Short mmCIF file of C-alpha atoms in Angstrom, two decimals:
data_model
loop_
_atom_site.label_atom_id
_atom_site.label_comp_id
_atom_site.label_asym_id
_atom_site.label_seq_id
_atom_site.Cartn_x
_atom_site.Cartn_y
_atom_site.Cartn_z
CA UNK A 1 -40.32 -32.05 95.79
CA UNK A 2 -38.79 -30.32 98.44
CA UNK A 3 -38.10 -26.58 98.81
CA UNK A 4 -34.40 -25.32 100.22
CA UNK A 5 -32.99 -22.32 101.15
CA UNK A 6 -29.77 -21.24 100.49
CA UNK A 7 -27.90 -18.16 102.13
CA UNK A 8 -25.24 -17.39 98.80
CA UNK A 9 -22.22 -15.22 99.13
CA UNK A 10 -20.55 -13.82 95.47
CA UNK A 11 -17.93 -11.86 94.35
CA UNK A 12 -19.78 -9.84 91.82
CA UNK A 13 -16.77 -8.47 89.96
CA UNK A 14 -17.06 -11.03 86.99
CA UNK A 15 -20.64 -10.89 86.36
CA UNK A 16 -23.34 -9.06 84.46
CA UNK A 17 -25.17 -9.15 87.58
CA UNK A 18 -27.43 -11.70 89.51
CA UNK A 19 -30.32 -12.12 87.18
CA UNK A 20 -30.12 -14.63 84.01
CA UNK A 21 -29.48 -12.68 80.77
CA UNK A 22 -29.00 -13.41 77.26
CA UNK A 23 -25.10 -11.92 77.34
CA UNK A 24 -22.45 -12.46 80.42
CA UNK A 25 -22.15 -14.65 83.00
CA UNK A 26 -24.80 -14.16 85.55
CA UNK A 27 -25.07 -15.57 89.42
CA UNK A 28 -28.03 -17.21 88.45
CA UNK A 29 -26.90 -19.03 85.85
CA UNK A 30 -23.97 -20.53 87.71
CA UNK A 31 -26.34 -21.68 90.55
CA UNK A 32 -28.82 -23.05 87.83
CA UNK A 33 -25.97 -24.77 86.24
CA UNK A 34 -24.33 -26.24 89.18
CA UNK A 35 -27.80 -27.81 90.40
CA UNK A 36 -28.22 -29.23 87.29
CA UNK A 37 -25.05 -31.08 87.41
CA UNK A 38 -26.52 -32.41 90.78
CA UNK A 39 -29.68 -33.51 89.06
CA UNK A 40 -27.65 -35.31 86.37
CA UNK A 41 -28.99 -33.01 83.39
CA UNK A 42 -32.34 -31.97 84.42
CA UNK A 43 -33.00 -28.08 84.93
CA UNK A 44 -33.48 -26.74 88.23
CA UNK A 45 -35.11 -23.39 88.89
CA UNK A 46 -33.49 -20.90 91.18
CA UNK A 47 -35.93 -17.64 92.69
CA UNK A 48 -33.68 -14.91 94.53
CA UNK A 49 -34.51 -12.33 96.89
CA UNK A 50 -34.11 -10.10 94.33
CA UNK A 51 -31.52 -9.17 91.68
CA UNK A 52 -28.14 -7.54 92.14
CA UNK A 53 -26.61 -5.48 89.53
CA UNK A 54 -23.46 -6.07 87.78
CA UNK A 55 -20.09 -5.76 89.98
CA UNK A 56 -22.35 -5.62 93.02
CA UNK A 57 -21.59 -8.24 95.66
CA UNK A 58 -23.26 -10.41 98.24
CA UNK A 59 -22.91 -11.52 101.85
CA UNK A 60 -26.26 -12.69 102.31
CA UNK A 61 -28.57 -13.24 99.00
CA UNK A 62 -31.11 -15.51 100.05
CA UNK A 63 -32.71 -18.09 97.01
CA UNK A 64 -34.81 -21.02 96.78
CA UNK A 65 -35.17 -24.08 94.87
CA UNK A 66 -37.25 -27.43 94.54
CA UNK A 67 -35.75 -30.70 93.85
CA UNK A 68 -36.82 -34.51 93.79
CA UNK A 69 -33.37 -35.22 95.57
CA UNK A 70 -33.47 -35.93 99.47
CA UNK A 71 -29.67 -35.00 100.41
CA UNK A 72 -29.19 -33.71 103.95
CA UNK A 73 -28.32 -29.55 103.89
CA UNK A 74 -24.73 -30.07 104.60
CA UNK A 75 -24.20 -32.43 101.76
CA UNK A 76 -25.88 -29.67 99.51
CA UNK A 77 -23.72 -27.33 100.59
CA UNK A 78 -20.67 -29.50 99.93
CA UNK A 79 -21.70 -30.87 96.56
CA UNK A 80 -22.64 -27.11 95.36
CA UNK A 81 -19.39 -25.63 96.88
CA UNK A 82 -17.26 -28.20 94.81
CA UNK A 83 -18.98 -27.49 91.44
CA UNK A 84 -19.40 -23.90 91.80
CA UNK A 85 -16.58 -21.16 90.94
CA UNK A 86 -14.59 -19.79 93.38
CA UNK A 87 -16.50 -16.66 93.72
CA UNK A 88 -19.91 -17.70 94.49
CA UNK A 89 -19.82 -19.72 97.96
CA UNK A 90 -22.74 -21.34 99.74
CA UNK A 91 -23.14 -20.41 103.24
CA UNK A 92 -25.85 -22.04 104.33
CA UNK A 93 -28.70 -24.81 103.33
CA UNK A 94 -31.80 -25.72 104.59
CA UNK A 95 -34.89 -27.53 104.09
CA UNK A 96 -37.71 -25.28 104.14
CA UNK A 97 -42.14 -25.20 103.99
CA UNK A 98 -43.11 -25.61 100.64
CA UNK A 99 -44.64 -22.38 100.62
CA UNK A 100 -41.44 -20.12 101.42
CA UNK A 101 -40.77 -17.78 98.75
CA UNK A 102 -37.57 -16.18 98.47
CA UNK A 103 -38.63 -13.07 96.75
CA UNK A 104 -42.43 -12.39 98.15
CA UNK A 105 -41.55 -13.65 102.11
CA UNK A 106 -39.05 -10.83 102.53
CA UNK A 107 -39.84 -8.45 105.09
CA UNK A 108 -36.68 -6.12 104.76
CA UNK A 109 -33.09 -5.99 103.57
CA UNK A 110 -29.50 -4.65 104.48
CA UNK A 111 -27.06 -3.14 102.04
CA UNK A 112 -23.66 -1.99 103.08
CA UNK A 113 -21.63 0.45 100.73
CA UNK A 114 -17.61 0.44 101.42
CA UNK A 115 -16.27 3.73 100.30
CA UNK A 116 -11.88 3.66 100.43
CA UNK A 117 -11.47 7.44 101.99
CA UNK A 118 -7.67 8.02 101.29
CA UNK A 119 -5.41 10.18 98.74
CA UNK A 120 -4.00 6.89 97.46
CA UNK A 121 -6.01 4.15 96.09
CA UNK A 122 -6.41 0.63 98.15
CA UNK A 123 -5.29 -1.97 95.28
CA UNK A 124 -6.33 -4.67 97.09
CA UNK A 125 -9.94 -3.60 97.89
CA UNK A 126 -10.27 -1.95 94.28
CA UNK A 127 -13.64 -4.44 93.48
CA UNK A 128 -14.93 -3.98 96.56
CA UNK A 129 -14.82 -0.44 97.51
CA UNK A 130 -15.32 2.81 95.39
CA UNK A 131 -12.20 5.24 96.18
CA UNK A 132 -12.76 9.10 97.15
CA UNK A 133 -9.65 10.98 97.86
CA UNK A 134 -11.96 14.39 98.96
CA UNK A 135 -11.70 14.27 102.77
CA UNK A 136 -15.68 13.82 104.14
CA UNK A 137 -17.59 15.28 106.54
CA UNK A 138 -18.95 12.71 108.91
CA UNK A 139 -20.90 14.43 110.79
CA UNK A 140 -22.70 15.94 108.17
CA UNK A 141 -23.60 12.55 106.34
CA UNK A 142 -24.31 11.33 109.90
CA UNK A 143 -27.34 14.04 110.25
CA UNK A 144 -28.20 13.44 106.63
CA UNK A 145 -28.56 9.92 107.19
CA UNK A 146 -31.13 10.43 109.75
CA UNK A 147 -33.42 12.43 107.41
CA UNK A 148 -33.64 9.60 105.54
CA UNK A 149 -35.15 7.14 107.90
CA UNK A 150 -39.05 6.28 108.00
CA UNK A 151 -41.94 6.05 105.29
CA UNK A 152 -41.31 8.20 102.18
CA UNK A 153 -41.78 8.16 98.68
CA UNK A 154 -38.05 7.60 97.10
CA UNK A 155 -38.64 8.47 93.40
CA UNK A 156 -36.08 10.75 94.05
CA UNK A 157 -33.58 7.83 95.02
CA UNK A 158 -34.92 5.80 92.19
CA UNK A 159 -33.38 5.37 88.88
CA UNK A 160 -35.61 6.25 85.82
CA UNK A 161 -34.91 2.84 84.20
CA UNK A 162 -36.81 0.87 86.55
CA UNK A 163 -39.91 -1.38 85.95
CA UNK A 164 -41.87 -0.70 89.10
CA UNK A 165 -45.20 1.21 87.70
CA UNK A 166 -46.63 1.32 91.25
CA UNK A 167 -45.92 3.01 94.52
CA UNK A 168 -42.16 3.81 95.24
CA UNK A 169 -43.06 4.70 99.09
CA UNK A 170 -40.63 2.76 101.22
CA UNK A 171 -39.05 2.36 104.74
CA UNK A 172 -36.15 2.85 105.98
CA UNK A 173 -35.58 1.68 109.54
CA UNK A 174 -31.77 2.38 109.45
CA UNK A 175 -29.39 4.76 108.07
CA UNK A 176 -25.75 4.97 109.22
CA UNK A 177 -22.51 5.82 108.31
CA UNK A 178 -19.09 5.07 110.37
CA UNK A 179 -15.65 5.51 109.57
CA UNK A 180 -13.64 2.12 109.93
CA UNK A 181 -9.53 3.20 109.23
CA UNK A 182 -9.56 4.26 105.69
CA UNK A 183 -12.96 3.08 104.68
CA UNK A 184 -16.58 4.60 105.33
CA UNK A 185 -19.40 2.27 105.34
CA UNK A 186 -22.77 2.93 104.89
CA UNK A 187 -25.76 0.81 106.25
CA UNK A 188 -28.88 0.78 105.11
CA UNK A 189 -31.98 -1.41 106.50
CA UNK A 190 -35.26 -1.26 105.42
CA UNK A 191 -38.52 -2.46 103.88
CA UNK A 192 -37.11 -2.95 100.28
CA UNK A 193 -35.10 -1.01 98.11
CA UNK A 194 -36.05 0.44 94.50
CA UNK A 195 -33.91 0.36 91.55
CA UNK A 196 -30.16 1.48 92.14
CA UNK A 197 -31.69 3.08 95.48
CA UNK A 198 -28.62 2.32 97.47
CA UNK A 199 -26.49 3.57 95.23
CA UNK A 200 -27.99 7.25 94.62
CA UNK A 201 -28.75 7.41 98.46
CA UNK A 202 -24.97 6.72 98.94
CA UNK A 203 -23.82 8.97 95.91
CA UNK A 204 -26.13 11.94 97.31
CA UNK A 205 -24.96 11.62 100.91
CA UNK A 206 -21.26 11.61 99.39
CA UNK A 207 -22.00 15.01 98.10
CA UNK A 208 -22.95 16.06 101.41
CA UNK A 209 -19.67 14.30 103.10
CA UNK A 210 -17.74 17.14 100.53
CA UNK A 211 -20.18 19.77 101.87
CA UNK A 212 -21.63 20.46 98.30
CA UNK A 213 -25.30 19.88 99.85
CA UNK A 214 -26.29 20.22 103.15
CA UNK A 215 -27.95 17.63 105.96
CA UNK A 216 -31.07 19.44 105.34
CA UNK A 217 -31.18 19.10 101.70
CA UNK A 218 -32.38 15.13 102.17
CA UNK A 219 -35.65 16.61 102.76
CA UNK A 220 -36.05 19.09 99.90
CA UNK A 221 -34.82 15.96 97.55
CA UNK A 222 -37.20 13.97 98.90
CA UNK A 223 -39.78 16.18 98.88
CA UNK A 224 -38.98 16.73 94.95
CA UNK A 225 -39.57 13.04 93.95
CA UNK A 226 -37.71 13.71 90.73
CA UNK A 227 -34.38 12.04 89.86
CA UNK A 228 -32.85 14.71 88.96
CA UNK A 229 -33.24 16.28 92.25
CA UNK A 230 -30.46 13.80 94.06
CA UNK A 231 -26.74 13.05 93.80
CA UNK A 232 -24.98 10.93 91.22
CA UNK A 233 -25.14 7.14 91.55
CA UNK A 234 -22.51 5.58 92.72
CA UNK A 235 -20.29 3.02 91.23
CA UNK A 236 -21.19 -0.42 91.89
CA UNK A 237 -18.68 -2.16 93.33
CA UNK A 238 -18.95 -0.61 96.53
CA UNK A 239 -21.94 -2.30 97.35
CA UNK A 240 -23.27 -5.47 99.04
CA UNK A 241 -26.76 -7.18 99.37
CA UNK A 242 -25.27 -7.75 102.98
CA UNK A 243 -28.96 -9.80 104.70
CA UNK A 244 -32.40 -10.72 103.66
CA UNK A 245 -34.98 -10.51 106.28
CA UNK A 246 -37.96 -12.87 106.65
CA UNK B 1 20.43 10.42 80.64
CA UNK B 2 18.67 10.65 84.65
CA UNK B 3 17.89 7.49 86.82
CA UNK B 4 14.68 7.31 88.53
CA UNK B 5 13.81 5.26 91.50
CA UNK B 6 10.36 3.95 91.99
CA UNK B 7 8.11 2.11 94.53
CA UNK B 8 5.65 -0.17 92.84
CA UNK B 9 2.53 -2.12 94.44
CA UNK B 10 0.62 -4.79 92.19
CA UNK B 11 -2.02 -7.47 92.76
CA UNK B 12 -0.43 -10.10 90.76
CA UNK B 13 -3.46 -12.17 90.47
CA UNK B 14 -3.46 -11.61 86.43
CA UNK B 15 -0.22 -12.04 86.33
CA UNK B 16 2.70 -14.94 85.13
CA UNK B 17 4.70 -13.07 87.46
CA UNK B 18 7.21 -10.16 87.78
CA UNK B 19 9.48 -10.77 85.00
CA UNK B 20 9.14 -10.61 81.57
CA UNK B 21 8.16 -13.90 79.99
CA UNK B 22 7.31 -15.11 76.47
CA UNK B 23 3.58 -16.19 77.23
CA UNK B 24 1.48 -14.51 79.39
CA UNK B 25 1.21 -10.79 80.96
CA UNK B 26 3.97 -9.54 83.36
CA UNK B 27 4.46 -6.59 85.16
CA UNK B 28 7.69 -5.70 84.16
CA UNK B 29 6.18 -5.83 80.52
CA UNK B 30 3.36 -3.63 81.87
CA UNK B 31 5.77 -1.22 83.37
CA UNK B 32 8.17 -0.99 80.28
CA UNK B 33 4.99 -0.58 77.76
CA UNK B 34 3.77 2.50 79.90
CA UNK B 35 7.22 3.98 79.88
CA UNK B 36 7.66 3.45 76.16
CA UNK B 37 3.82 5.46 75.77
CA UNK B 38 5.95 7.96 77.73
CA UNK B 39 9.17 8.04 75.75
CA UNK B 40 6.66 8.07 72.54
CA UNK B 41 7.57 5.23 71.12
CA UNK B 42 11.50 4.70 72.60
CA UNK B 43 11.77 1.35 74.80
CA UNK B 44 12.74 1.78 78.21
CA UNK B 45 14.10 -0.46 80.43
CA UNK B 46 13.60 -1.26 83.97
CA UNK B 47 14.91 -2.91 86.28
CA UNK B 48 13.79 -4.43 89.53
CA UNK B 49 14.99 -5.25 93.25
CA UNK B 50 14.09 -9.00 92.12
CA UNK B 51 11.59 -11.25 91.20
CA UNK B 52 8.01 -11.97 92.38
CA UNK B 53 6.01 -15.32 90.81
CA UNK B 54 2.91 -15.54 89.46
CA UNK B 55 -0.12 -14.68 91.80
CA UNK B 56 2.46 -13.18 93.94
CA UNK B 57 2.11 -9.61 95.11
CA UNK B 58 3.94 -6.28 95.98
CA UNK B 59 3.49 -3.59 98.23
CA UNK B 60 6.98 -2.40 98.09
CA UNK B 61 8.67 -3.67 95.18
CA UNK B 62 11.36 -1.52 93.83
CA UNK B 63 12.55 -0.75 90.48
CA UNK B 64 14.79 1.77 88.45
CA UNK B 65 15.22 2.97 84.95
CA UNK B 66 16.83 6.05 82.97
CA UNK B 67 15.71 8.11 80.91
CA UNK B 68 16.55 11.28 78.56
CA UNK B 69 13.29 13.38 79.81
CA UNK B 70 13.47 15.75 82.29
CA UNK B 71 9.88 15.26 84.51
CA UNK B 72 9.11 16.02 88.18
CA UNK B 73 8.86 13.04 89.90
CA UNK B 74 4.78 13.63 90.97
CA UNK B 75 4.09 14.24 87.11
CA UNK B 76 6.14 10.87 86.50
CA UNK B 77 3.82 9.40 89.25
CA UNK B 78 0.52 10.73 87.46
CA UNK B 79 1.67 10.01 83.70
CA UNK B 80 2.17 6.32 84.75
CA UNK B 81 -0.80 6.10 86.88
CA UNK B 82 -3.14 6.97 83.99
CA UNK B 83 -1.20 4.54 81.87
CA UNK B 84 -0.71 1.59 84.03
CA UNK B 85 -3.64 -1.28 84.60
CA UNK B 86 -5.19 -0.42 87.76
CA UNK B 87 -3.89 -3.34 89.42
CA UNK B 88 -0.14 -1.89 89.30
CA UNK B 89 0.23 1.62 91.26
CA UNK B 90 3.09 3.33 91.41
CA UNK B 91 3.49 4.69 95.19
CA UNK B 92 6.23 7.18 94.77
CA UNK B 93 8.81 8.18 92.18
CA UNK B 94 12.16 9.69 93.12
CA UNK B 95 15.60 10.85 91.19
CA UNK B 96 18.37 8.79 92.43
CA UNK B 97 22.11 9.12 91.74
CA UNK B 98 23.11 7.35 88.57
CA UNK B 99 24.80 4.61 90.12
CA UNK B 100 21.57 3.54 92.33
CA UNK B 101 21.01 -0.13 91.12
CA UNK B 102 17.81 -1.63 92.20
CA UNK B 103 19.09 -5.13 92.31
CA UNK B 104 22.96 -4.80 93.24
CA UNK B 105 22.13 -2.04 95.97
CA UNK B 106 19.66 -4.19 97.94
CA UNK B 107 20.41 -5.10 101.90
CA UNK B 108 17.72 -7.00 102.68
CA UNK B 109 13.81 -7.67 101.96
CA UNK B 110 10.51 -7.76 103.80
CA UNK B 111 7.83 -10.44 102.60
CA UNK B 112 4.75 -10.82 104.59
CA UNK B 113 2.18 -14.23 104.00
CA UNK B 114 -1.53 -14.30 105.03
CA UNK B 115 -3.16 -17.08 105.94
CA UNK B 116 -7.31 -17.06 106.40
CA UNK B 117 -7.58 -18.90 109.16
CA UNK B 118 -11.27 -20.24 109.64
CA UNK B 119 -13.65 -23.16 108.36
CA UNK B 120 -15.41 -20.78 105.96
CA UNK B 121 -13.51 -18.99 102.98
CA UNK B 122 -13.20 -15.53 102.53
CA UNK B 123 -14.60 -14.47 99.10
CA UNK B 124 -13.02 -11.21 98.97
CA UNK B 125 -9.93 -12.33 100.17
CA UNK B 126 -9.58 -15.16 98.31
CA UNK B 127 -6.62 -13.80 95.82
CA UNK B 128 -4.68 -12.16 98.80
CA UNK B 129 -4.58 -14.93 101.41
CA UNK B 130 -4.56 -18.84 101.42
CA UNK B 131 -6.88 -20.23 103.01
CA UNK B 132 -6.39 -23.06 106.27
CA UNK B 133 -9.20 -24.26 107.95
CA UNK B 134 -7.68 -26.40 110.76
CA UNK B 135 -7.02 -24.57 113.86
CA UNK B 136 -3.45 -23.56 114.07
CA UNK B 137 -1.07 -23.59 117.33
CA UNK B 138 0.09 -20.11 117.12
CA UNK B 139 2.46 -20.71 120.34
CA UNK B 140 4.32 -23.51 118.37
CA UNK B 141 4.73 -21.42 115.07
CA UNK B 142 5.93 -18.49 117.32
CA UNK B 143 8.83 -20.81 118.53
CA UNK B 144 9.23 -22.35 115.33
CA UNK B 145 10.25 -18.95 113.90
CA UNK B 146 12.87 -18.07 116.31
CA UNK B 147 14.83 -21.29 115.34
CA UNK B 148 14.66 -19.36 111.62
CA UNK B 149 16.08 -16.28 112.90
CA UNK B 150 20.13 -15.98 112.06
CA UNK B 151 22.70 -16.91 109.34
CA UNK B 152 21.73 -20.43 108.09
CA UNK B 153 22.32 -22.36 104.85
CA UNK B 154 18.92 -22.34 103.77
CA UNK B 155 18.85 -25.07 100.80
CA UNK B 156 16.47 -26.81 102.57
CA UNK B 157 13.92 -24.00 102.10
CA UNK B 158 15.05 -23.50 98.52
CA UNK B 159 13.11 -24.84 95.55
CA UNK B 160 15.80 -27.18 93.13
CA UNK B 161 14.23 -25.17 90.35
CA UNK B 162 16.54 -22.17 91.80
CA UNK B 163 19.48 -21.20 89.22
CA UNK B 164 21.46 -20.15 92.10
CA UNK B 165 24.69 -21.97 91.59
CA UNK B 166 26.69 -20.11 94.69
CA UNK B 167 26.26 -19.80 98.32
CA UNK B 168 22.18 -20.54 100.13
CA UNK B 169 23.56 -18.69 103.57
CA UNK B 170 21.09 -16.02 103.91
CA UNK B 171 20.33 -13.97 107.21
CA UNK B 172 16.87 -13.95 108.80
CA UNK B 173 16.46 -11.65 110.81
CA UNK B 174 13.22 -11.17 111.62
CA UNK B 175 10.74 -14.07 112.01
CA UNK B 176 7.44 -13.56 112.99
CA UNK B 177 3.86 -14.61 112.98
CA UNK B 178 0.91 -13.20 114.81
CA UNK B 179 -3.01 -13.63 114.52
CA UNK B 180 -5.42 -10.66 113.64
CA UNK B 181 -8.91 -11.57 113.42
CA UNK B 182 -9.34 -14.69 111.08
CA UNK B 183 -5.94 -14.06 109.62
CA UNK B 184 -2.41 -15.33 110.59
CA UNK B 185 0.12 -13.20 109.61
CA UNK B 186 3.74 -14.21 108.57
CA UNK B 187 6.67 -11.54 108.72
CA UNK B 188 10.20 -12.65 107.28
CA UNK B 189 12.69 -9.87 106.87
CA UNK B 190 15.97 -11.08 105.49
CA UNK B 191 19.50 -10.33 103.85
CA UNK B 192 18.01 -11.79 100.82
CA UNK B 193 15.13 -14.69 100.03
CA UNK B 194 16.25 -17.92 97.93
CA UNK B 195 13.68 -19.15 94.87
CA UNK B 196 10.33 -20.09 96.63
CA UNK B 197 12.01 -19.63 100.10
CA UNK B 198 9.03 -17.58 101.64
CA UNK B 199 6.61 -20.22 100.62
CA UNK B 200 8.41 -23.32 101.87
CA UNK B 201 9.05 -21.25 104.94
CA UNK B 202 5.56 -20.88 105.54
CA UNK B 203 4.37 -24.19 104.23
CA UNK B 204 6.49 -25.71 106.90
CA UNK B 205 5.58 -23.37 109.49
CA UNK B 206 2.02 -24.38 108.65
CA UNK B 207 2.58 -28.14 109.65
CA UNK B 208 4.03 -26.98 113.05
CA UNK B 209 0.76 -25.26 113.50
CA UNK B 210 -1.07 -28.18 112.77
CA UNK B 211 1.06 -29.92 115.36
CA UNK B 212 2.38 -32.48 112.41
CA UNK B 213 5.90 -31.22 113.34
CA UNK B 214 7.57 -29.73 116.33
CA UNK B 215 9.00 -26.00 116.66
CA UNK B 216 12.37 -28.02 117.51
CA UNK B 217 12.42 -30.10 113.87
CA UNK B 218 12.83 -26.56 112.46
CA UNK B 219 16.51 -26.99 113.49
CA UNK B 220 16.72 -30.72 112.43
CA UNK B 221 15.48 -29.37 108.55
CA UNK B 222 18.05 -26.50 108.27
CA UNK B 223 20.68 -28.90 109.03
CA UNK B 224 19.53 -31.42 106.53
CA UNK B 225 20.50 -28.95 103.95
CA UNK B 226 17.82 -30.91 101.99
CA UNK B 227 14.49 -29.43 100.37
CA UNK B 228 12.83 -32.77 100.66
CA UNK B 229 13.20 -32.16 104.45
CA UNK B 230 11.13 -28.95 104.60
CA UNK B 231 7.40 -28.39 104.34
CA UNK B 232 4.99 -28.45 101.09
CA UNK B 233 5.27 -24.77 99.59
CA UNK B 234 2.79 -22.73 100.48
CA UNK B 235 0.08 -21.39 97.62
CA UNK B 236 1.56 -17.92 95.97
CA UNK B 237 -1.35 -15.77 96.65
CA UNK B 238 -0.94 -14.98 100.19
CA UNK B 239 2.72 -13.69 99.58
CA UNK B 240 3.32 -9.96 99.55
CA UNK B 241 6.95 -8.51 98.88
CA UNK B 242 6.36 -5.88 101.32
CA UNK B 243 9.44 -4.02 101.37
CA UNK B 244 13.02 -3.53 99.92
CA UNK B 245 16.07 -2.17 101.90
CA UNK B 246 18.77 -0.24 100.57
#
């Protein structure tokens, strides 16, 4: 058996999420269906760096799978691309050591979140941005981002629906927000992210941007270790799993 | 009765075209359904500057309708926006003279066509661009565009499925192509456009871009007055009805 690692891009709009579920299309199911076809009906299990939620996108999800077939990486890419639906794209394929693990070996992830910040919606970006009409205080949000960096217990930024029982301490290496034309782009790089964490971070930062909270409030929110202390969960369609680090 | 003129944007991806047809969703049907709702069940007919095909988009389609209701333009916009699906957006509404006609009064139109020119597809622009992997000779396409300008019989650039029996002479005021990052953008402004004309123009220009034809071939193609002389019809999803002039 050989182990392959693939970087996968997807438009999550028409999926109920990454992970196989009883109802609705999932990215994992599509990948496994395509691999099964290449393996002439033999099931192949795919392991990802982690899940993404319904309507969330990926520029660089990483998965691994094992196969008895010896096919050059480029041919894997071509074969799978021709089978997969047009909203899932294989960016790269490489053979890796048999003990590589897409989930356990991650040392960090980068997420980006895109906000359309304009009075009018942008029809052609509606599945890839969260539309915020109110003008946003960029300086306040930049300042608030600084308070997010470092090692902290992010319980306040974790959905209570999480199945994590252990520590909610994570390290955010990079938290940044910038404006590009009519879009406000949030970037978060960290050791790991809790359930809904990026969307709650963005929801809270947008409240700072609307001057409903001060940048310094971030410190008290972290301190509270209470989901109720943070802001609303921003909607899924603005969120991209951008890169996974190993 | 008062006549209103609206500028309408739409994402044509999920429609079989602008004009009402026996099968499939159309933009016109959605507009008339929304207006019927505002008029408490009374049907309202909508007249557009012209049709757009299945999967073709609009940044500035113009329509008119008559109504016995006196509602300020901004409230029209709000009311219709709340009823219409999220892929149709009312950009503006204004009351116009009772003899304004969205189709007969047009003096010109602008179309733009977007090509993704990169080895890899862009998932998130797949419904709004035509993907061309081969590198394109921009200079040759710019030169070819020059030969398209002016008053000509554009029979060679008209689908034989057209229902136009009269003259196929049209004037192209502006034909332009430029590169912006990984996208090649074609702009055409003219007195009017024949059925599939912009898509055949783009298909032919792309053949020039791939050096399969020379810029000068455009002159012979126009001269031929034969659809068979021109290139392939480019696919619909890259095409936008950008603006209608009155």
